[in-house]
């Protein structure tokens, strides 16, 4: 739960550190876009993998457990 008291957006302290640099994000950084890309990219990769394996006979839901792990921020079960 966010407890940020800024009027608009999220402050650098509440957002945390950049995954790329390990430093606090700068004011005005497009953190929403970064988050959207982080969520969307695994889905895109899963889709591409499904198309490249066409005709192999694998169930299209084969990568669904990993997508659920990502959305729920769980450690992969190996």
PDB file of C-alpha atoms in Angstrom:
ATOM      1  CA  UNK A   1       0.000   0.000   0.000  1.00  0.00           C
ATOM      2  CA  UNK A   2       1.330   3.410  -0.911  1.00  0.00           C
ATOM      3  CA  UNK A   3       1.553   5.964   1.844  1.00  0.00           C
ATOM      4  CA  UNK A   4       3.066   8.755  -0.243  1.00  0.00           C
ATOM      5  CA  UNK A   5       1.800  12.214   0.686  1.00  0.00           C
ATOM      6  CA  UNK A   6       2.719  13.909  -2.589  1.00  0.00           C
ATOM      7  CA  UNK A   7      -0.185  15.585  -4.339  1.00  0.00           C
ATOM      8  CA  UNK A   8       0.415  13.906  -7.676  1.00  0.00           C
ATOM      9  CA  UNK A   9       2.472  10.935  -8.687  1.00  0.00           C
ATOM     10  CA  UNK A  10       4.783   8.933  -6.465  1.00  0.00           C
ATOM     11  CA  UNK A  11       7.926  10.306  -4.832  1.00  0.00           C
ATOM     12  CA  UNK A  12      11.331   8.695  -5.382  1.00  0.00           C
ATOM     13  CA  UNK A  13      11.393   7.312  -1.839  1.00  0.00           C
ATOM     14  CA  UNK A  14       8.089   5.462  -2.242  1.00  0.00           C
ATOM     15  CA  UNK A  15       8.936   4.189  -5.719  1.00  0.00           C
ATOM     16  CA  UNK A  16      12.337   2.905  -4.700  1.00  0.00           C
ATOM     17  CA  UNK A  17      15.465   2.325  -6.688  1.00  0.00           C
ATOM     18  CA  UNK A  18      15.858   1.940 -10.414  1.00  0.00           C
ATOM     19  CA  UNK A  19      16.325  -1.701 -11.389  1.00  0.00           C
ATOM     20  CA  UNK A  20      18.817  -0.579 -14.051  1.00  0.00           C
ATOM     21  CA  UNK A  21      21.105   1.611 -11.938  1.00  0.00           C
ATOM     22  CA  UNK A  22      20.299   0.788  -8.312  1.00  0.00           C
ATOM     23  CA  UNK A  23      19.910   4.500  -7.567  1.00  0.00           C
ATOM     24  CA  UNK A  24      16.784   6.391  -6.524  1.00  0.00           C
ATOM     25  CA  UNK A  25      14.836   7.480  -9.585  1.00  0.00           C
ATOM     26  CA  UNK A  26      14.940  11.105 -10.662  1.00  0.00           C
ATOM     27  CA  UNK A  27      11.922  13.364 -10.296  1.00  0.00           C
ATOM     28  CA  UNK A  28       9.966  13.248 -13.538  1.00  0.00           C
ATOM     29  CA  UNK A  29      11.160   9.774 -14.505  1.00  0.00           C
ATOM     30  CA  UNK A  30       8.468   7.863 -16.411  1.00  0.00           C
ATOM     31  CA  UNK A  31       8.150   5.067 -13.850  1.00  0.00           C
ATOM     32  CA  UNK A  32       4.705   4.068 -15.108  1.00  0.00           C
ATOM     33  CA  UNK A  33       6.069   3.359 -18.557  1.00  0.00           C
ATOM     34  CA  UNK A  34       8.959   1.361 -17.111  1.00  0.00           C
ATOM     35  CA  UNK A  35       6.502  -0.662 -15.011  1.00  0.00           C
ATOM     36  CA  UNK A  36       4.234  -1.272 -18.014  1.00  0.00           C
ATOM     37  CA  UNK A  37       7.161  -2.496 -20.090  1.00  0.00           C
ATOM     38  CA  UNK A  38       8.285  -4.776 -17.273  1.00  0.00           C
ATOM     39  CA  UNK A  39       4.821  -6.318 -17.077  1.00  0.00           C
ATOM     40  CA  UNK A  40       4.209  -6.493 -20.833  1.00  0.00           C
ATOM     41  CA  UNK A  41       7.536  -7.825 -22.037  1.00  0.00           C
ATOM     42  CA  UNK A  42       7.240 -11.344 -20.544  1.00  0.00           C
ATOM     43  CA  UNK A  43       3.805 -11.671 -22.152  1.00  0.00           C
ATOM     44  CA  UNK A  44       5.212 -10.602 -25.497  1.00  0.00           C
ATOM     45  CA  UNK A  45       8.079 -13.070 -25.179  1.00  0.00           C
ATOM     46  CA  UNK A  46       5.618 -15.832 -24.291  1.00  0.00           C
ATOM     47  CA  UNK A  47       3.537 -15.008 -27.364  1.00  0.00           C
ATOM     48  CA  UNK A  48       6.586 -14.966 -29.628  1.00  0.00           C
ATOM     49  CA  UNK A  49       7.776 -18.306 -28.209  1.00  0.00           C
ATOM     50  CA  UNK A  50       4.331 -19.805 -28.877  1.00  0.00           C
ATOM     51  CA  UNK A  51       4.385 -18.671 -32.520  1.00  0.00           C
ATOM     52  CA  UNK A  52       7.934 -19.935 -33.063  1.00  0.00           C
ATOM     53  CA  UNK A  53       6.995 -23.349 -31.682  1.00  0.00           C
ATOM     54  CA  UNK A  54       3.942 -23.699 -33.901  1.00  0.00           C
ATOM     55  CA  UNK A  55       3.113 -27.301 -34.726  1.00  0.00           C
ATOM     56  CA  UNK A  56       5.182 -28.713 -31.876  1.00  0.00           C
ATOM     57  CA  UNK A  57       2.035 -29.753 -30.062  1.00  0.00           C
ATOM     58  CA  UNK A  58       2.718 -27.844 -26.856  1.00  0.00           C
ATOM     59  CA  UNK A  59      -0.257 -26.440 -25.000  1.00  0.00           C
ATOM     60  CA  UNK A  60      -0.540 -22.661 -25.470  1.00  0.00           C
ATOM     61  CA  UNK A  61      -0.952 -22.267 -21.695  1.00  0.00           C
ATOM     62  CA  UNK A  62       2.475 -23.811 -21.060  1.00  0.00           C
ATOM     63  CA  UNK A  63       3.979 -20.486 -19.953  1.00  0.00           C
ATOM     64  CA  UNK A  64       0.990 -19.354 -17.914  1.00  0.00           C
ATOM     65  CA  UNK A  65       2.438 -20.427 -14.531  1.00  0.00           C
ATOM     66  CA  UNK A  66       5.442 -18.132 -15.118  1.00  0.00           C
ATOM     67  CA  UNK A  67       3.174 -15.205 -15.998  1.00  0.00           C
ATOM     68  CA  UNK A  68       1.259 -15.808 -12.767  1.00  0.00           C
ATOM     69  CA  UNK A  69       4.542 -15.840 -10.825  1.00  0.00           C
ATOM     70  CA  UNK A  70       5.478 -12.486 -12.351  1.00  0.00           C
ATOM     71  CA  UNK A  71       2.134 -10.847 -11.580  1.00  0.00           C
ATOM     72  CA  UNK A  72       2.115 -12.186  -8.027  1.00  0.00           C
ATOM     73  CA  UNK A  73       5.829 -11.331  -7.499  1.00  0.00           C
ATOM     74  CA  UNK A  74       6.575 -14.915  -6.482  1.00  0.00           C
ATOM     75  CA  UNK A  75       9.911 -16.692  -6.726  1.00  0.00           C
ATOM     76  CA  UNK A  76       9.828 -19.297  -9.525  1.00  0.00           C
ATOM     77  CA  UNK A  77       9.084 -22.834  -8.324  1.00  0.00           C
ATOM     78  CA  UNK A  78      11.892 -25.017  -9.628  1.00  0.00           C
TER      79      UNK A  78
END
